[in-house]
Amino acid sequence: MTVRKLPPDTIERIAAGEVVTRPASVVKELVENSLDAGATRIDVSVDGDGTERVRVADDGRGMSEADAELAVEHHTTSKLGEAADIERVDTLGFRGEALPSIAATATLEITTNDGDVRGTRVLVEGGEKSVRPAGRAVGTTVEVRDLFHNRPARRKSLSSAKAEFGRVSDVVTRYALARPDVHFSLSHDGREVFATPGSETYTDAVLGVYDRSVAGQSTEIDYRSTFDLDGRDRPLRVEGLLVYPSITRATREHVYAAVNRRAVYDATIRRATVAGYGSLLPSGRYPIAVVSVSLPPEAVDANVHPAKDEVAFVDEDAVADAVERAVDEALTTADLRRSAEIAVDLDSSLEAVGGDSRFGDVAVIGQYRGLYLLCEADDDLLVVDQHAAHERINYERLRDALRGEAVESHPVDPPKAVALSPSEAAVVEDNRETLSRLGFEVSAFGGRAYRIEGVPAPLGRVADVGSFRDALDALAAGEDPENAREELLKDLACHPSLKAGDALDRETATDLVERLGACERPYACPHGRPTVLSIGEETFVRGFEREHRRLG
Ligand code: ADP
Ligand code: MG
């Protein structure tokens, strides 16, 4: 499609606002143009804070001389057809405003070739446009120099070079993760900061942006469902990658959202992703995840934000539900067992396990250092952290108990007298029923003196009396009773759990592993730490150089 000027009525309908506010917004517009041009490889390089020089080179379809000359004019685009339907765009750009906005406040040089014998160079400097032939392979390089040279106030409002480059890096990261099928590289002052291979897998993209330790502890998602739009069933797909909750961050910034392959800061997707992790996340911590939602273009409005950083969904709840379910299912069924060195695909062996427990076919070989259970599972050696495993089991039992029956209580004999502060006493009085359902039997005997007559004994292990104060703290701390209860459950789950050095006979150990396998989320303790590591046989084959021996 060729570049042409948008009709005036379309121009009036596009979300107004400044497109170019800082170097990162220049990079974003250029990268989006490269993606719209079908690039499979995009190299971004930045000097200083980005006002000095930004360059984006791609291997997309390029532009003819006529198109390149027109593209730098206002409201010229090749992306909206005759009908100019901005309600259902399937390109990232559609306003024809980026290149002219950049040219108005910088030196803009475009070198491009759409497959002709020679390419074209368009230079806009100080508002003057010049066009001449230039050599270039098919694709486009856009270089922006001296940004905001004629807008000193804007230039002054920028942050440090480090901070501005950080924003550029964020933009490239978001697209590199939204488009694992495209090779991205980012360089700063001549040094490569990161690169992704464009291999199509989210794991490889995360490996490029983060590192091995993060990418190696993750699971990919691909979830499909439908939702109702004007009485018709329409498809909705959720793809991406979830990093296991043993690695978390203090903010939601590491939840990368994309909608129809557009990188967006979408609160709905971020919230639903966090909700999908649920109790696997330690409180106040957020996951690292890439969540890419695809749905028919008419179910999304991309024209709500001048920088196109946000979109509006026709049915936001349908999107939130699907994302939460996709994340929850992936984490529940995913193999959260950490694999040492080599990624081992245990999905198939997991599916083969019948009955209630996912570890039904696991044989406990022994115990190591009084801390870990070593187990044989098909071709792998499983190492179970018995304390973490016990916490997970207790947590799920307690949670279920709170839903339904009360937790077993173990009598404290003789009862233990405690003097409570006025606020602690108030917590006891306000939460008598909750405490009793949790297994605490408490009676008042004058003033603020109480007697603890029973403590929780989930799984036959008796909580110590000190857990009572923890329970009161948890109940007092959370303004939201749901959160308070979650915290309480996690702490309680921890209290009577097996401690380091507890010897377990084989029967008890087998029982523990089986109970763990029967948990809803067996692979992480309530605080998000892993419960099981798996070491594939390949590790040993490699370590003992058996392959060589076989060959030799
Ligand atoms: P928009 O992306 O909204 O169409 P732009 O000002 O960003 O507006 O770009 C104008 C036009 O220039 C695009 O419609 C496209 O035809 C062309 N163009 C810009 N960048 C590239 C590129 N990297 N490769 C091929 N064509 C491009
Ligand atoms: Mg554009």
Coordinates of C-alpha atoms and ligand atoms in Angstrom, one line a residue:
M1 CA 0.0 0.0 0.0
T2 CA 1.3 3.5 -0.8
V3 CA 1.6 6.4 1.5
R4 CA -1.2 9.0 1.2
K5 CA -2.7 11.8 3.1
L6 CA -5.5 11.0 5.5
P7 CA -8.9 12.6 4.9
P8 CA -9.7 15.5 7.2
D9 CA -12.6 13.7 9.0
T10 CA -10.2 10.9 10.0
I11 CA -7.6 13.4 11.2
E12 CA -10.2 14.8 13.5
R13 CA -11.0 11.4 15.1
I14 CA -7.5 10.5 16.1
A15 CA -6.5 10.9 19.8
A16 CA -4.8 14.2 20.0
G17 CA -1.7 14.9 22.0
E18 CA 2.1 15.1 21.7
V19 CA 3.7 12.1 20.1
V20 CA 7.3 13.0 20.7
T21 CA 8.0 13.9 24.3
R22 CA 11.4 12.3 25.0
P23 CA 14.0 10.1 23.3
A24 CA 12.2 6.9 24.3
S25 CA 9.0 8.0 22.5
V26 CA 11.1 8.5 19.3
V27 CA 12.5 5.0 19.7
K28 CA 9.0 3.6 20.3
E29 CA 7.5 5.2 17.1
L30 CA 10.5 4.1 15.0
V31 CA 10.3 0.5 16.3
E32 CA 6.6 0.4 15.7
N33 CA 7.2 1.5 12.1
S34 CA 9.8 -1.2 11.6
L35 CA 7.4 -3.8 12.9
D36 CA 4.6 -2.5 10.7
A37 CA 7.0 -2.9 7.8
G38 CA 7.3 -6.6 8.6
A39 CA 10.9 -6.5 9.9
T40 CA 12.4 -9.7 11.3
R41 CA 15.4 -7.8 12.7
I42 CA 15.5 -4.4 14.4
D43 CA 18.7 -2.8 15.6
V44 CA 18.4 0.2 17.9
S45 CA 21.4 2.3 18.9
V46 CA 21.4 5.4 21.1
D47 CA 24.1 7.9 22.0
G48 CA 24.1 9.7 25.4
D49 CA 20.6 10.6 26.6
G50 CA 19.2 10.0 23.1
T51 CA 18.9 13.6 22.1
E52 CA 22.4 13.3 20.4
R53 CA 21.5 10.4 18.2
V54 CA 19.0 7.6 17.9
R55 CA 19.2 5.1 15.1
V56 CA 16.8 2.3 14.2
A57 CA 17.7 0.0 11.4
D58 CA 15.3 -2.7 10.1
D59 CA 15.0 -5.3 7.3
G60 CA 11.4 -4.5 6.6
R61 CA 9.9 -3.9 3.2
G62 CA 11.3 -0.4 2.8
M63 CA 9.9 2.6 1.0
S64 CA 9.9 3.8 -2.6
E65 CA 11.3 7.2 -3.3
A66 CA 7.9 8.7 -3.7
D67 CA 6.6 7.2 -0.4
A68 CA 9.7 8.1 1.6
E69 CA 9.3 11.7 0.4
L70 CA 5.7 11.8 1.4
A71 CA 6.1 9.9 4.7
V72 CA 7.7 12.9 6.5
E73 CA 4.6 15.1 5.8
H74 CA 1.8 15.5 8.3
H75 CA -1.0 12.9 8.4
T76 CA 0.4 10.8 5.6
T77 CA 0.3 7.0 6.1
S78 CA 0.2 3.8 4.2
K79 CA -1.7 2.0 7.0
L80 CA -5.3 3.1 6.7
G81 CA -7.1 2.0 3.6
E82 CA -9.8 4.0 1.7
A83 CA -12.4 3.3 4.4
A84 CA -10.0 4.7 7.0
D85 CA -11.4 2.6 9.8
I86 CA -9.5 3.6 12.9
E87 CA -11.9 1.5 15.1
R88 CA -10.3 -1.7 13.8
V89 CA -6.6 -1.1 13.0
D90 CA -4.3 -4.0 12.8
T91 CA -1.1 -2.0 12.5
L92 CA 0.8 -0.3 15.3
G93 CA 0.8 3.0 13.6
F94 CA -2.2 4.7 11.8
R95 CA -2.0 8.4 12.4
G96 CA 0.8 9.4 10.0
E97 CA 2.2 11.8 12.7
A98 CA 5.4 10.3 14.0
L99 CA 7.9 11.1 11.3
P100 CA 6.7 14.7 10.7
S101 CA 6.6 15.3 14.5
I102 CA 10.2 14.1 14.8
A103 CA 11.3 16.1 11.8
A104 CA 9.8 19.3 13.4
T105 CA 12.3 19.1 16.3
A106 CA 15.3 17.2 15.1
T107 CA 17.4 16.3 12.1
L108 CA 15.8 13.3 10.5
E109 CA 17.6 11.1 8.0
I110 CA 15.8 8.1 6.4
T111 CA 17.7 5.7 4.2
T112 CA 15.5 3.1 2.6
N113 CA 15.1 0.7 -0.2
D114 CA 12.0 -1.3 -1.2
G115 CA 13.8 -3.7 -3.5
D116 CA 14.7 -1.3 -6.3
V117 CA 18.2 -1.2 -7.8
R118 CA 19.0 1.8 -5.7
G119 CA 17.6 3.2 -2.5
T120 CA 16.6 6.7 -1.3
R121 CA 17.9 9.1 1.3
V122 CA 15.5 11.7 2.7
L123 CA 17.1 14.3 4.9
V124 CA 15.0 16.9 6.8
E125 CA 17.2 19.4 8.5
G126 CA 16.0 22.7 9.9
G127 CA 12.6 22.1 8.2
E128 CA 14.3 21.7 4.8
K129 CA 13.7 18.5 2.9
S130 CA 16.2 17.0 0.5
V131 CA 16.0 13.7 -1.4
R132 CA 18.8 11.8 -3.2
P133 CA 19.6 8.3 -4.2
A134 CA 21.5 6.1 -1.8
G135 CA 22.8 2.5 -1.6
R136 CA 21.1 0.2 0.9
A137 CA 19.8 -3.3 1.1
V138 CA 16.0 -3.8 1.4
G139 CA 14.9 -2.2 4.6
T140 CA 15.0 1.2 6.4
T141 CA 17.4 3.0 8.6
V142 CA 16.1 6.1 10.4
E143 CA 18.5 8.3 12.2
V144 CA 17.4 11.1 14.5
R145 CA 20.0 13.7 15.6
D146 CA 19.9 16.8 17.8
L147 CA 16.4 16.1 19.1
F148 CA 14.6 19.1 20.7
H149 CA 17.4 21.5 19.3
N150 CA 14.7 24.1 18.8
R151 CA 12.9 23.4 22.1
P152 CA 15.2 24.2 25.0
A153 CA 12.5 23.9 27.6
R154 CA 11.7 20.4 26.6
R155 CA 15.4 19.5 26.5
K156 CA 15.9 20.9 30.0
S157 CA 12.9 18.8 31.3
L158 CA 14.7 15.6 30.4
S159 CA 16.3 13.5 33.1
S160 CA 19.9 12.2 33.3
A161 CA 21.4 10.3 30.4
K162 CA 21.1 7.2 32.4
A163 CA 17.5 7.7 33.2
E164 CA 16.5 8.6 29.6
F165 CA 18.4 5.6 28.3
G166 CA 16.6 3.5 30.9
R167 CA 13.3 4.5 29.3
V168 CA 14.6 3.7 25.9
S169 CA 15.7 0.3 27.2
D170 CA 12.2 -0.3 28.6
V171 CA 10.6 0.4 25.3
V172 CA 12.9 -1.9 23.4
T173 CA 12.5 -4.6 26.1
R174 CA 8.7 -4.4 26.0
Y175 CA 8.7 -4.9 22.2
A176 CA 11.4 -7.6 22.3
L177 CA 9.2 -9.5 24.7
A178 CA 6.0 -8.8 22.9
R179 CA 7.6 -10.0 19.6
P180 CA 9.8 -13.0 20.3
D181 CA 9.7 -13.7 16.5
V182 CA 11.8 -10.6 15.8
H183 CA 15.5 -10.2 16.5
F184 CA 16.1 -7.1 18.5
S185 CA 19.4 -5.5 19.6
L186 CA 20.0 -2.4 21.7
S187 CA 23.3 -0.6 21.9
H188 CA 24.2 2.4 24.0
D189 CA 27.3 4.5 23.2
G190 CA 28.5 1.8 20.9
R191 CA 28.1 -1.1 23.4
E192 CA 25.5 -3.8 23.0
V193 CA 23.2 -3.8 26.0
F194 CA 21.0 -6.8 25.1
A195 CA 19.9 -8.8 22.1
T196 CA 17.1 -11.3 21.5
P197 CA 17.5 -14.0 18.8
G198 CA 14.1 -13.7 17.1
S199 CA 13.6 -17.5 17.5
E200 CA 9.9 -17.2 18.2
T201 CA 10.0 -18.6 21.7
Y202 CA 9.3 -16.4 24.7
T203 CA 11.9 -18.2 26.7
D204 CA 14.6 -17.2 24.3
A205 CA 13.4 -13.6 24.3
V206 CA 13.5 -13.5 28.1
L207 CA 16.9 -15.1 28.1
G208 CA 18.1 -12.2 25.9
V209 CA 16.5 -9.5 28.1
Y210 CA 17.1 -11.0 31.5
D211 CA 19.4 -14.0 32.0
R212 CA 19.6 -17.7 32.4
S213 CA 18.6 -17.8 36.0
V214 CA 15.3 -16.1 35.1
A215 CA 14.6 -17.7 31.8
G216 CA 15.4 -21.1 33.1
Q217 CA 12.8 -20.9 35.8
S218 CA 9.8 -20.2 33.8
T219 CA 7.0 -21.8 31.9
E220 CA 5.4 -20.7 28.6
I221 CA 1.6 -20.2 28.3
D222 CA -0.6 -20.7 25.3
Y223 CA -4.3 -20.5 26.3
R224 CA -7.3 -20.2 24.0
S225 CA -10.9 -19.4 24.8
T226 CA -13.8 -17.5 23.4
F227 CA -15.9 -14.6 24.5
D228 CA -19.2 -13.2 23.5
L229 CA -19.1 -10.1 21.3
D230 CA -22.5 -8.8 20.1
G231 CA -24.0 -12.3 20.4
R232 CA -21.2 -14.0 18.5
D233 CA -18.4 -16.2 19.9
R234 CA -15.1 -14.6 19.2
P235 CA -11.6 -16.1 19.8
L236 CA -9.3 -14.9 22.6
R237 CA -5.8 -16.2 23.0
V238 CA -3.3 -15.6 25.8
E239 CA 0.3 -16.4 25.2
G240 CA 3.6 -15.6 26.9
L241 CA 5.8 -16.7 29.7
L242 CA 5.5 -16.9 33.5
V243 CA 8.6 -16.8 35.7
Y244 CA 8.2 -19.1 38.7
P245 CA 7.3 -17.3 41.9
S246 CA 10.7 -18.0 43.5
I247 CA 11.9 -15.0 41.6
T248 CA 9.8 -11.9 42.3
R249 CA 10.1 -8.1 42.0
A250 CA 8.9 -5.3 44.2
T251 CA 6.7 -3.7 41.5
R252 CA 4.3 -4.7 38.7
E253 CA 6.8 -3.2 36.2
H254 CA 8.0 -6.6 35.2
V255 CA 4.6 -7.8 34.1
Y256 CA 4.9 -7.1 30.3
A257 CA 1.5 -6.8 28.6
A258 CA 0.8 -6.9 24.9
V259 CA -2.5 -6.6 23.1
N260 CA -2.6 -7.8 19.5
R261 CA 1.2 -7.7 19.5
R262 CA 1.3 -4.1 20.6
A263 CA 3.3 -3.5 23.8
V264 CA 1.1 -1.6 26.2
Y265 CA 1.0 -0.7 29.9
D266 CA -2.3 -2.4 30.6
A267 CA -3.6 -2.3 34.1
T268 CA -6.2 -5.0 33.5
I269 CA -3.8 -7.5 32.2
R270 CA -1.2 -6.8 34.9
R271 CA -3.8 -7.1 37.7
A272 CA -5.2 -10.3 36.2
T273 CA -1.7 -11.8 35.9
V274 CA -0.9 -11.1 39.5
A275 CA -4.3 -12.5 40.5
G276 CA -3.5 -15.6 38.6
Y277 CA -0.3 -16.2 40.6
G278 CA -2.5 -15.9 43.7
S279 CA -1.0 -17.2 46.9
L280 CA 2.2 -18.4 45.2
L281 CA 3.5 -14.8 45.5
P282 CA 5.0 -13.7 48.8
S283 CA 2.9 -10.7 50.0
G284 CA 3.9 -7.4 48.5
R285 CA 5.9 -9.1 45.7
Y286 CA 5.1 -9.2 42.0
P287 CA 6.0 -11.7 39.3
I288 CA 8.1 -11.4 36.1
A289 CA 5.8 -12.3 33.3
V290 CA 5.1 -11.7 29.6
V291 CA 1.4 -11.8 28.8
S292 CA 0.3 -11.3 25.3
V293 CA -3.4 -11.2 24.5
S294 CA -4.8 -11.5 21.0
L295 CA -8.4 -10.8 20.1
P296 CA -10.3 -9.5 17.1
P297 CA -9.4 -5.9 16.3
E298 CA -13.0 -4.7 16.7
A299 CA -12.8 -5.8 20.4
V300 CA -10.0 -3.4 21.1
D301 CA -9.7 0.4 20.7
A302 CA -6.1 1.4 20.1
N303 CA -7.0 5.0 19.6
V304 CA -7.4 6.1 23.2
H305 CA -3.9 7.4 24.0
P306 CA -1.7 9.8 22.0
A307 CA 1.4 7.6 22.4
K308 CA -0.8 4.4 22.0
D309 CA 0.6 3.2 25.3
E310 CA -2.8 2.0 26.4
V311 CA -5.8 0.4 24.7
A312 CA -9.5 0.0 25.7
F313 CA -11.2 -3.3 25.6
V314 CA -14.9 -3.6 24.6
D315 CA -15.2 -6.4 27.2
E316 CA -12.6 -5.8 29.9
D317 CA -13.9 -8.5 32.2
A318 CA -13.6 -11.2 29.5
V319 CA -10.0 -10.3 29.0
A320 CA -9.3 -10.2 32.8
D321 CA -11.0 -13.6 33.3
A322 CA -9.1 -15.2 30.5
V323 CA -5.7 -13.9 31.6
E324 CA -6.3 -14.9 35.3
R325 CA -7.4 -18.4 34.3
A326 CA -4.6 -18.8 31.8
V327 CA -2.0 -17.9 34.4
D328 CA -3.6 -19.9 37.2
E329 CA -3.9 -23.0 35.0
A330 CA -0.3 -22.7 33.7
L331 CA 1.1 -22.4 37.2
T332 CA -1.1 -25.2 38.6
T333 CA -0.2 -27.7 35.9
A334 CA 3.2 -26.4 35.0
D335 CA 6.2 -28.3 36.2
L336 CA 7.5 -25.9 38.7
R337 CA 10.3 -28.2 39.7
R338 CA 13.5 -26.5 39.2
S339 CA 15.8 -28.2 36.8
A340 CA 19.5 -28.1 37.5
E341 CA 21.5 -26.9 34.5
I342 CA 19.5 -28.7 31.8
A343 CA 15.8 -27.9 31.1
V344 CA 14.0 -31.2 31.4
D345 CA 10.6 -31.7 30.0
L346 CA 8.7 -33.6 32.6
D347 CA 5.2 -32.8 31.5
S348 CA 4.8 -36.1 29.9
S349 CA 5.8 -38.0 33.0
L350 CA 3.5 -35.9 35.0
E351 CA 0.6 -36.7 32.8
A352 CA 1.3 -40.4 33.1
V353 CA 0.9 -40.3 36.9
G354 CA -2.5 -41.6 37.8
G355 CA -4.5 -41.3 41.0
D356 CA -4.6 -38.3 43.2
S357 CA -0.9 -37.6 43.7
R358 CA 1.4 -36.2 41.0
F359 CA 4.2 -38.0 42.7
G360 CA 2.5 -41.3 42.8
D361 CA 5.3 -43.1 41.0
V362 CA 8.1 -41.5 43.0
A363 CA 10.3 -43.7 45.1
V364 CA 12.1 -42.1 48.1
I365 CA 15.7 -43.2 48.1
G366 CA 16.8 -41.4 51.2
Q367 CA 17.4 -38.2 53.1
Y368 CA 20.3 -35.9 52.7
R369 CA 21.6 -33.7 55.6
G370 CA 18.3 -34.1 57.4
L371 CA 16.9 -31.5 55.0
Y372 CA 16.2 -33.0 51.7
L373 CA 14.5 -36.1 50.4
L374 CA 16.1 -37.7 47.4
C375 CA 13.6 -39.4 45.2
E376 CA 13.7 -41.3 42.0
A377 CA 11.1 -40.3 39.4
D378 CA 11.3 -41.9 36.0
D379 CA 14.5 -40.6 34.6
D380 CA 15.0 -37.9 37.1
L381 CA 16.4 -37.4 40.5
L382 CA 14.0 -35.3 42.5
V383 CA 15.2 -33.3 45.5
V384 CA 12.4 -32.3 47.8
D385 CA 13.0 -29.6 50.4
Q386 CA 11.0 -31.3 53.2
H387 CA 10.4 -28.2 55.1
A388 CA 9.1 -26.2 52.1
A389 CA 7.0 -29.3 51.1
H390 CA 5.5 -29.5 54.5
E391 CA 4.6 -25.9 54.5
R392 CA 2.8 -26.2 51.2
I393 CA 0.9 -29.2 52.5
N394 CA -0.1 -27.5 55.7
Y395 CA -1.0 -24.4 54.0
E396 CA -3.5 -26.1 51.7
R397 CA -4.9 -28.1 54.5
L398 CA -5.4 -25.1 56.6
R399 CA -6.9 -23.1 53.8
D400 CA -9.3 -26.0 53.1
A401 CA -10.1 -26.2 56.8
L402 CA -11.0 -22.6 56.9
R403 CA -13.3 -23.1 54.0
G404 CA -15.0 -26.1 55.5
E405 CA -14.1 -27.9 58.7
A406 CA -12.0 -26.5 61.5
V407 CA -8.3 -27.5 62.0
E408 CA -7.6 -30.2 64.5
S409 CA -6.6 -28.8 67.8
H410 CA -4.1 -30.4 70.2
P411 CA -4.6 -29.8 73.9
V412 CA -2.0 -27.8 75.8
D413 CA -1.6 -29.5 79.1
P414 CA -1.3 -27.7 81.5
P415 CA -2.9 -24.7 79.7
K416 CA -0.5 -21.8 79.1
A417 CA -1.4 -18.5 80.7
V418 CA -0.7 -15.4 78.6
A419 CA -1.2 -11.7 79.4
L420 CA -2.3 -9.8 76.4
S421 CA -2.1 -6.1 75.6
P422 CA -5.5 -4.3 75.3
S423 CA -5.2 -4.4 71.5
E424 CA -4.3 -8.1 71.5
A425 CA -7.2 -8.8 73.8
A426 CA -9.5 -6.9 71.4
V427 CA -8.2 -9.0 68.5
V428 CA -9.0 -12.2 70.4
E429 CA -12.5 -11.0 71.2
D430 CA -13.2 -9.9 67.6
N431 CA -11.9 -13.2 66.1
R432 CA -13.0 -15.9 68.5
E433 CA -14.6 -18.0 65.9
T434 CA -11.7 -17.6 63.4
L435 CA -9.2 -18.6 66.1
S436 CA -11.2 -21.6 67.1
R437 CA -11.6 -22.7 63.5
L438 CA -7.8 -22.4 63.2
G439 CA -7.3 -24.7 66.1
F440 CA -6.7 -22.3 68.9
E441 CA -8.7 -22.9 72.1
V442 CA -8.5 -19.9 74.3
S443 CA -10.4 -18.9 77.4
A444 CA -10.4 -15.7 79.4
F445 CA -9.8 -15.8 83.1
G446 CA -10.1 -12.2 84.3
G447 CA -8.8 -8.9 83.0
R448 CA -6.6 -9.4 79.9
A449 CA -5.3 -12.8 81.1
Y450 CA -6.0 -15.7 78.8
R451 CA -5.4 -19.4 78.9
I452 CA -4.3 -21.2 75.7
E453 CA -5.9 -24.6 76.0
G454 CA -5.4 -25.9 72.5
V455 CA -3.1 -25.2 69.5
P456 CA -3.5 -26.2 65.9
A457 CA -2.1 -29.6 65.1
P458 CA -2.4 -29.9 61.3
L459 CA -1.0 -33.2 60.0
G460 CA -0.4 -34.4 63.5
R461 CA 2.3 -31.8 64.1
V462 CA 1.6 -29.6 67.0
A463 CA 2.1 -25.8 66.7
D464 CA 4.1 -24.2 69.5
V465 CA 2.3 -21.8 71.8
G466 CA 4.2 -18.9 70.3
S467 CA 2.2 -19.3 67.1
F468 CA -0.7 -17.8 68.9
R469 CA 0.9 -14.4 69.1
D470 CA 1.8 -14.7 65.4
A471 CA -1.8 -15.4 64.6
L472 CA -2.9 -12.4 66.6
D473 CA -0.4 -10.2 64.8
A474 CA -1.6 -11.5 61.4
L475 CA -5.2 -10.9 62.3
A476 CA -4.4 -7.4 63.7
A477 CA -2.1 -6.3 60.8
G478 CA -4.2 -6.8 57.8
E479 CA -6.9 -4.2 57.4
D480 CA -8.3 -6.5 54.8
P481 CA -9.5 -9.6 56.6
E482 CA -8.8 -11.7 53.5
N483 CA -5.2 -10.7 53.5
A484 CA -4.9 -11.1 57.3
R485 CA -6.2 -14.6 56.9
E486 CA -3.8 -15.4 54.1
E487 CA -0.8 -14.2 56.1
L488 CA -2.1 -16.1 59.1
L489 CA -2.4 -19.3 57.1
K490 CA 1.1 -18.9 55.7
D491 CA 2.6 -18.4 59.1
L492 CA 0.7 -21.1 60.7
A493 CA 1.6 -23.4 57.8
C494 CA 5.2 -22.7 58.7
H495 CA 5.0 -23.2 62.4
P496 CA 4.5 -26.9 62.8
S497 CA 6.4 -27.7 59.7
L498 CA 9.3 -30.0 59.7
K499 CA 12.5 -28.3 60.8
A500 CA 16.0 -28.7 59.6
G501 CA 17.5 -31.9 60.9
D502 CA 14.2 -33.8 61.4
A503 CA 14.8 -37.4 60.6
L504 CA 12.1 -39.0 58.6
D505 CA 11.6 -42.8 58.2
R506 CA 10.9 -44.0 54.7
E507 CA 7.2 -44.4 55.3
T508 CA 6.7 -40.8 56.6
A509 CA 8.9 -39.5 53.8
T510 CA 6.9 -41.3 51.1
D511 CA 3.7 -40.0 52.7
L512 CA 5.1 -36.5 52.7
V513 CA 6.0 -36.7 49.0
E514 CA 2.6 -38.2 48.1
R515 CA 0.7 -35.5 50.0
L516 CA 2.8 -32.9 48.3
G517 CA 1.9 -34.4 44.9
A518 CA -1.8 -34.2 45.9
C519 CA -1.5 -30.4 46.6
E520 CA -3.2 -28.0 44.2
R521 CA 0.1 -26.2 43.7
P522 CA 2.8 -28.6 44.7
Y523 CA 5.8 -26.9 43.3
A524 CA 6.2 -23.9 45.6
C525 CA 5.8 -23.3 49.3
P526 CA 3.3 -20.7 50.4
H527 CA 6.0 -18.0 50.4
G528 CA 6.9 -18.8 46.8
R529 CA 10.1 -20.8 47.4
P530 CA 10.5 -24.0 45.4
T531 CA 9.6 -27.3 47.0
V532 CA 11.2 -29.6 44.4
L533 CA 14.3 -29.5 42.3
S534 CA 14.7 -32.0 39.5
I535 CA 18.0 -33.2 38.0
G536 CA 17.7 -35.0 34.7
E537 CA 19.7 -38.1 33.9
E538 CA 21.4 -36.0 31.2
T539 CA 23.2 -34.1 33.9
F540 CA 24.8 -37.3 35.2
V541 CA 25.5 -38.6 31.7
R542 CA 27.3 -35.4 30.9
G543 CA 29.1 -35.2 34.2
F544 CA 30.4 -38.7 34.0
E545 CA 31.2 -38.3 30.3
R546 CA 29.3 -41.5 29.6
E547 CA 28.5 -40.2 26.1
H548 CA 32.2 -40.1 25.3
R549 CA 32.8 -43.5 26.6
R550 CA 29.9 -44.9 24.6
L551 CA 31.4 -43.3 21.5
G552 CA 34.9 -44.3 22.3
Ligands
ADP1 P1 2.2 5.9 10.7 O1 3.1 4.9 11.2 O2 1.1 6.3 11.6 O3 1.6 5.5 9.3 P2 4.6 7.5 10.5 O4 4.8 9.0 10.5 O5 5.2 6.8 11.7 O6 3.0 7.3 10.5 O7 5.1 6.9 9.2 C1 4.5 7.3 7.9 C2 4.7 6.3 6.9 O8 6.0 6.0 6.6 C3 4.1 4.9 7.3 O9 2.7 4.8 7.1 C4 4.9 4.0 6.4 O10 4.3 3.8 5.1 C5 6.2 4.7 6.2 N1 7.3 4.2 7.1 C6 7.8 4.7 8.2 N2 8.8 4.0 8.7 C7 9.0 2.9 7.9 C8 9.8 1.8 7.9 N3 10.7 1.6 8.9 N4 9.7 0.9 6.9 C9 8.9 1.1 5.9 N5 8.0 2.1 5.8 C10 8.0 3.1 6.8
MG2 MG 4.4 5.2 12.8

